[in-house]
C-alpha atoms as one frame of an Amber mdcrd trajectory, in Angstrom:
protein
  33.073   1.403   8.111  32.691   4.171   5.919  32.283   8.223   6.724  27.516
   8.751   7.413  26.913  12.233   5.390  23.751  13.750   7.948  22.096  17.355
   6.740  20.928  19.172   9.928  17.269  20.998  10.132  18.353  23.768  11.452
  15.709  27.884  12.386  16.579  30.950  13.692  14.384  30.488  16.702  18.073
  28.771  18.299  21.628  31.302  18.439  23.535  30.627  16.274  26.433  29.590
  18.792  24.095  26.816  19.940  23.050  25.863  16.535  27.172  25.439  16.437
  27.374  23.812  19.135  24.146  21.310  17.991  26.688  21.027  15.098  29.747
  20.493  16.341  28.854  17.340  18.480  27.095  15.597  15.825  31.313  16.630
  14.283  32.845  14.756  16.089  30.376  11.460  16.438  33.505   8.358  14.339
  32.067   8.207  11.421  29.642  11.154  10.842  30.204  14.254   8.898  27.275
  16.861   9.380  27.856  18.098   4.765  24.458  20.062   5.304  22.086  22.272
   6.937  18.780  23.614   5.540  17.166  26.594   7.291  13.502  25.963   7.529
  12.344  28.563   8.852  12.048  31.114  12.318  13.874  34.859  12.291  12.750
  35.449  16.144  17.194  35.321  16.454  17.782  35.159  12.314  20.522  38.454
  13.185  22.122  37.816   9.737  20.875  39.013   6.223  24.580  36.969   4.144
  23.476  33.856   3.898  26.864  33.276   2.710  28.560  35.098   5.950  25.813
  32.700   8.194  27.970  29.240   6.274  30.604  30.538   6.801  30.049  31.273
  10.735  28.830  27.371  10.739  32.176  26.088   8.263  29.400  24.483   6.636
  26.699  24.822   3.010  23.933  26.655   4.598  21.008  26.170   2.321  18.088
  29.040   2.649  13.750  28.407   1.080  13.029  31.264  -0.688  10.030  31.681
   1.738  12.372  32.046   5.104   9.006  31.315   6.504   7.807  28.501   4.590
   9.360  25.158   5.161  11.775  24.166   1.987  10.367  20.397   1.179  11.422
  20.271  -1.397  14.846  21.446  -1.165  15.564  18.997   1.866  14.803  16.784
  -0.802  17.005  18.470  -3.635  20.302  19.018  -0.721  19.347  15.161   0.535
  20.467  14.434  -3.536  23.061  17.584  -3.891  25.606  15.482  -0.770  24.444
  11.817  -1.144  23.336  12.392   1.974  22.446   8.801   4.416  21.038  10.940
   7.782  18.561  13.800   8.281  18.893  15.365  11.910  16.076  18.328  12.414
  18.044  20.611  15.187  14.308  22.572  14.264  12.340  22.560  17.274   8.055
  24.047  17.806   6.939  27.249  17.002   9.087  26.369  13.603   7.692  22.263
  13.564   4.666  20.900  14.789   3.488  17.431  14.576   1.459  17.704  10.919
   4.384  19.820  10.119   7.564  16.906  10.526   5.251  13.992   9.390   5.259
  16.054   5.662   8.953  16.122   6.106   9.068  12.310   7.423   7.049  11.917
   3.755  10.457  13.903   2.592  13.405  12.681   3.841  11.670   9.232   3.720
  10.819   9.327   0.202  14.605   9.661  -0.601  15.913   6.528   1.083  16.722
   8.780   4.210  16.958   7.987   8.035  14.715  10.956   9.944  16.306  11.545
  13.424  15.401  13.720  16.422  16.081  14.569  19.752  13.446  11.907  20.724
  12.604  10.196  17.806  13.823   8.288  14.599  12.278   6.921  11.077  14.090
   4.686   9.477  13.626   3.904   5.286  11.485   0.699   4.049  13.559  -2.496
   4.197  13.928  -3.315   0.525  15.382  -6.627  -0.003  17.028  -7.054  -3.519
  16.120  -9.917  -4.663  14.421 -10.253  -7.925  15.200 -11.290 -10.868  12.708
 -11.520 -12.766  10.245  -7.429 -13.468   8.392  -6.654 -10.553   5.508  -4.542
  -9.069   4.351  -3.325  -5.865   0.678  -2.877  -4.829   0.650  -1.070  -1.433
  -2.529   0.876   0.122  -3.191   3.361   2.600  -4.947   0.998   4.900  -7.068
  -2.623   5.400  -9.978  -3.559   3.894  -9.502  -1.416   1.104  -8.931  -3.660
  -1.455  -5.163  -4.475  -2.587  -6.171  -8.430  -2.932  -9.114  -7.772  -5.672
  -7.308  -5.761  -7.483  -3.740  -7.622  -7.055  -6.559 -10.466  -9.155  -7.716
  -7.967 -11.656  -4.202  -7.045 -12.557  -2.653 -10.681 -13.014  -5.789 -11.482
 -14.594  -4.882  -8.843 -17.153  -0.873  -9.704 -17.552  -2.184 -12.728 -18.314
  -4.965 -12.042 -21.243  -2.019 -10.346 -21.943   1.204 -13.402 -21.921   3.302
 -11.686 -19.716   2.540 -14.688 -17.309   2.128 -13.694 -13.835   2.766 -14.388
 -10.412   1.558 -13.364  -7.505   3.733 -13.571  -3.866   1.026 -12.573  -1.314
   1.862 -11.187   2.195  -0.921 -11.525   5.142  -1.260 -11.824   8.785  -2.850
 -15.648   8.617  -0.193 -16.752   6.018   2.205 -20.078   6.293   4.882 -20.781
   8.675   7.008 -20.782   4.905   6.170 -20.231   1.610   3.509 -21.727   0.221
   3.392 -22.055  -3.654  -0.523 -23.102  -5.277  -0.527 -24.011  -8.927  -4.218
 -21.695  -9.160  -3.462 -21.630 -12.995  -3.372 -26.275 -13.073  -5.218 -27.441
  -9.764  -9.179 -27.170 -10.245  -9.534 -24.971  -6.829 -13.619 -25.736  -5.282
 -15.450 -24.973  -2.089 -14.165 -28.870  -1.194 -10.649 -28.535  -1.451 -10.471
 -25.627  -0.311 -12.289 -27.133   3.225 -10.111 -30.149   2.995  -6.798 -27.579
   3.555  -8.610 -25.466   5.992  -9.313 -29.564   7.687  -4.768 -29.822   7.432
  -4.326 -26.610   9.368  -4.038 -24.752   6.551  -5.208 -21.042   6.539  -7.795
 -21.454   2.988  -8.800 -18.519   2.888  -6.230 -16.134   2.837  -5.091 -13.728
   0.461  -2.685 -16.614  -1.822  -6.014 -18.440  -2.289  -7.954 -15.589  -3.635
  -5.576 -14.535  -5.576  -5.759 -18.655  -6.847  -9.000 -18.693  -6.814  -9.946
 -15.870  -8.969  -7.031 -15.220 -11.098  -6.591 -18.918 -11.841  -2.266 -17.696
 -11.767  -0.211 -19.372 -10.062   0.596 -17.915  -5.811   3.544 -17.926  -3.191
   1.922 -16.758   0.108   3.877 -15.669   3.675   3.234 -14.290   6.470   4.038
 -11.239   8.486   3.473  -9.385  12.348   3.308  -6.171  13.450   3.064  -3.330
  10.997   5.666   0.125  11.735   3.769   3.548  10.472   5.760   4.166   8.162
   4.971   0.797   6.315   7.315  -1.626   7.668   6.701  -4.478   9.245   8.494
  -5.945  12.395   8.801 -10.312  11.295   7.555 -11.631   7.574   9.368 -14.587
   5.264   8.090 -12.098   1.562  11.978 -12.435   1.180  11.871 -16.178   1.617
   7.931 -16.672  -1.144  10.275 -13.303  -3.059  13.348 -16.070  -3.942  10.518
 -18.977  -4.910   9.272 -16.684  -7.286  12.198 -16.102  -9.212  12.503 -19.928
  -9.462   8.803 -19.915 -10.461   8.239 -20.500 -14.727   6.545 -16.744 -14.479
   8.258 -13.833 -15.849   6.056 -11.477 -14.140   5.351 -11.460 -10.135   2.843
  -9.175  -8.628   3.895  -8.340  -4.560   1.059  -7.687  -2.480   1.200  -5.919
   0.731  -1.145  -6.370   3.823  -2.638  -3.911   5.583  -0.569  -0.732   5.096
   2.489  -2.509   5.658   4.457  -2.614   2.225   5.965  -5.316   0.968   9.676
  -5.735   1.716  11.050  -6.270  -1.327  12.791  -3.397  -4.448  10.314  -4.251
  -7.336  10.568  -2.270 -10.643   7.351   0.031 -10.486   4.613   0.175  -7.188
   0.854   1.205  -7.255  -0.758   2.175  -4.299  -4.024   1.990  -3.891  -5.922
   5.090  -0.788  -9.328   3.929   0.351 -11.228   7.108   0.095 -13.379   5.832
   3.066  -9.954   6.072   5.039 -10.202   9.837   7.838  -8.968  11.890   5.667
  -6.663  13.203   7.574  -5.319   9.839   7.214  -4.191   9.869   3.783  -3.817
  13.809   3.298  -1.427  13.496   6.286   0.787  10.942   8.870   2.510   9.000
   6.292  -0.688   9.522   4.355   2.173  11.400   1.481   4.434   8.721   1.666
   2.289   5.832   0.900   1.107   8.273  -2.618   4.743   8.886  -3.088   5.811
   6.038  -3.983   2.692   5.648  -6.170   3.163   4.893 -10.613  -0.119   5.009
 -10.675  -2.502   5.790  -7.985  -6.212   3.978  -7.539  -9.069   5.371  -4.968
 -11.435   2.484  -3.927 -14.562   2.672  -2.111 -15.749   5.761  -3.867 -18.556
   6.205  -3.036 -21.271   7.522  -0.598 -22.284   6.798   2.140 -17.850   5.591
   2.678 -16.907   8.869   0.831 -18.775  11.855  -0.741 -18.117  13.577  -3.962
 -16.345  16.626  -2.026 -14.322  14.213   0.403 -13.286  12.229  -3.802 -12.274
  15.495  -5.135  -9.863  16.944  -2.073  -8.033  13.283  -1.633  -7.571  13.299
  -6.000  -6.629  17.427  -5.632  -3.816  16.622  -3.214  -2.515  13.146  -4.751
  -2.243  15.493  -7.981  -0.420  17.959  -6.235   1.513  15.990  -4.705   2.164
  13.318  -7.819   1.983  15.171 -11.230   2.940  12.812 -13.713   1.182   9.257
 -12.227  -2.555   8.947 -13.265  -5.049   8.554 -10.801  -8.236   6.748 -11.057
 -11.145   6.982  -8.323 -13.158   3.107  -8.867 -15.812   1.214  -6.553 -15.754
  -2.607  -6.362 -18.309  -4.840  -7.792 -19.233  -8.173  -7.048 -18.782 -10.758
  -9.499 -19.682 -14.570  -9.458 -17.132 -17.621 -10.407 -20.639 -19.257 -11.535
 -23.672 -18.417 -12.998 -26.686 -17.592 -10.586 -29.229 -16.754 -12.563 -32.514
 -17.117 -11.664 -31.384 -18.548  -8.177 -32.422 -17.082  -4.426 -28.915 -15.662
  -2.329 -27.414 -15.306   0.773 -24.772 -12.150  -0.113 -21.707 -12.443   2.493
 -19.434  -9.997   1.774 -16.743  -7.923   3.585 -19.206  -4.738   2.451 -20.278
  -2.650   4.672 -23.573  -2.598   5.568 -24.020   1.114   4.220 -23.363  -0.354
   0.674 -24.418  -3.777   0.865 -28.252  -2.602  -0.778 -26.022  -1.197  -3.839
 -24.135  -4.802  -3.693 -27.348  -6.309  -3.680 -28.821  -4.406  -6.052 -26.233
  -4.617  -8.747 -26.150  -8.520  -8.380 -29.888  -8.659  -8.555 -29.865  -6.340
 -11.955 -27.049  -8.263 -13.741 -27.003 -11.738 -12.804 -30.386 -11.755 -13.035
 -30.837 -13.497  -8.813 -33.137 -12.999  -6.336 -30.993 -11.387  -3.004 -32.879
 -13.133   0.226 -30.411 -12.322   3.108 -27.378 -10.448   2.772 -24.593 -10.270
   6.193 -21.565  -8.114   6.207 -19.942 -10.535   9.264 -16.916 -12.461   7.237
 -14.978 -11.316   9.526 -16.895 -12.160  12.820 -17.673 -15.981  12.851 -20.217
 -15.906  15.815 -22.388 -12.866  13.570 -21.380 -14.876  10.420 -23.216 -18.335
  11.861 -26.441 -16.222  12.875 -27.206 -15.067   9.557 -26.263 -18.091   8.153
 -28.653 -19.543  10.750 -31.226 -17.901   9.300 -31.027 -17.517   5.683 -30.500
 -21.547   4.380 -32.893 -22.869   4.620 -34.877 -20.231   2.318 -31.801 -19.456
  -0.645 -30.908 -22.083  -3.858 -27.084 -20.110  -2.856 -24.836 -18.717  -1.086
 -22.417 -16.274  -2.445 -19.270 -15.375  -0.319 -16.013 -13.647  -1.443 -13.262
 -15.842   0.092 -12.011 -13.528   2.832 -11.765 -14.175   6.895 -14.023 -16.707
   7.746 -15.198 -17.704   4.239 -14.198 -21.558   4.137 -14.085 -22.776   8.205
 -17.932 -21.784   8.429 -19.971 -20.571   4.864 -18.062 -23.431   2.847 -18.407
 -25.430   5.744 -21.801 -25.200   6.028 -22.669 -24.748   2.685 -21.235 -28.067
   1.843 -23.109 -29.836   5.281 -26.622 -28.687   4.361 -26.286 -29.369   0.974
 -26.525 -25.875  -0.471 -24.799 -24.576  -4.062 -22.072 -21.913  -2.806 -20.243
 -19.613  -5.223 -17.139 -17.279  -4.421 -17.555 -14.081  -6.011 -15.239 -11.962
  -6.924 -14.299  -7.567  -6.782 -13.611  -5.569  -9.278 -12.160  -2.244  -9.397
 -14.552   0.188 -11.782 -13.524   4.027 -12.115 -16.784   5.853 -11.481 -16.807
   7.399 -14.488 -15.425   7.732 -18.442 -13.573  10.850 -17.502 -10.517   8.887
 -15.952  -7.474   7.241 -17.670  -8.323   3.785 -18.627  -8.009   1.350 -15.848
  -6.469  -1.612 -18.289  -4.099   0.658 -19.999  -2.818   2.489 -16.554  -1.827
  -1.069 -15.490  -0.272  -2.186 -18.350   1.306   1.523 -18.836   3.217   0.427
 -14.982   3.645  -3.067 -16.379   5.396  -1.662 -19.307   7.754   0.133 -17.636
   8.712  -2.424 -15.081   9.830  -4.337 -17.296  11.789  -1.716 -19.253  13.600
  -0.415 -16.161  14.189  -4.011 -15.164  15.880  -4.661 -17.992  17.899  -1.343
 -18.098  18.753  -1.940 -14.950  20.475  -5.034 -16.153  22.118  -4.297 -18.840
  23.738  -1.383 -16.363  24.052  -4.491 -14.270
């Protein structure tokens, strides 16, 4: 068994003999070696002015930041990398560290792929299976219902248009027991077909079905259960789906996250989605920064009133630029795009969008596609209320326009077919909120090209 290298975080609120005793107790464990200490603040019991003497008394290299009263986050990262550490052991305490600072440290440590441990906690880095035999990227998010599937579909169409021949591997809470391949590039996916799949017991509104319908590329569905604080999953078969992706006639693979859970597959690049509608503390604190650190491109979604003010959007953008200064950050909104012509038709529009923006989306549909929105429903995730909405409006409409989410097949599609009402599925397109941002398509393709280059470079090394 190889020796595991430990970096300890220490403070000046503990007497030096106490700190030395704690470090010695760690070193006494078999196959464990404390290789360095990082001083993270507190001067009450720090009587030594000579940093070299401090290191000698502890018999271990000790690193100090420029300001002994500030947490040296970057220094922690540098020391981990310099000593090739496996574990960071936190021997500090209040008042030097509070919950917020500990989560910031955890984000730094986990981004290095290292375990972060303390007296009564332990955070492990993400599970990342090294499976892929072709270039890939993952699309992950800071929460649920912030547009990962919409962006995955948008990216797949863009990649396909540029002849990269992509496929999408999606991971969902309603995914199949065994990874399911859907040849969206070959079969006709219409309402009758999806309802037939649903009647067979298949969750035909699962993300990989939506991806296949909207993008017309090959997709593979997988499942997961549970989601950890940093984005790991309790159980998933996405690793099996990744192995299937290696065998498909596709040159590039997009792995799509689920909620705040991150695809457990090692990829060449990552795109991170941040929901501007989320509580600001969830983005700037906890493991929001960690997720953002993973991104080679960051896309803000839901960037409109009343979900997010201009001030909130700017605060999020500034925060991202601070921790990822070289990464493109693009703030967007989603706009509906029906897959069939609805010109001149009376429409019931069914969406997962909150009621606060339904009128905006309704007006956009009417102005862009020359239809009349007779009714609106935001209850795709609430079957009883959704059923009531359909009953209320179905005698007054020519067609139902619906997103392929939640109950879109077993309720909306079923009701439309049985009632003889035309059904039109609807995509959601990310649109930058101004021309001041980098071009969205170019930014995505830059990440794709980077993934291909990194994959090719790693193949040469192997």
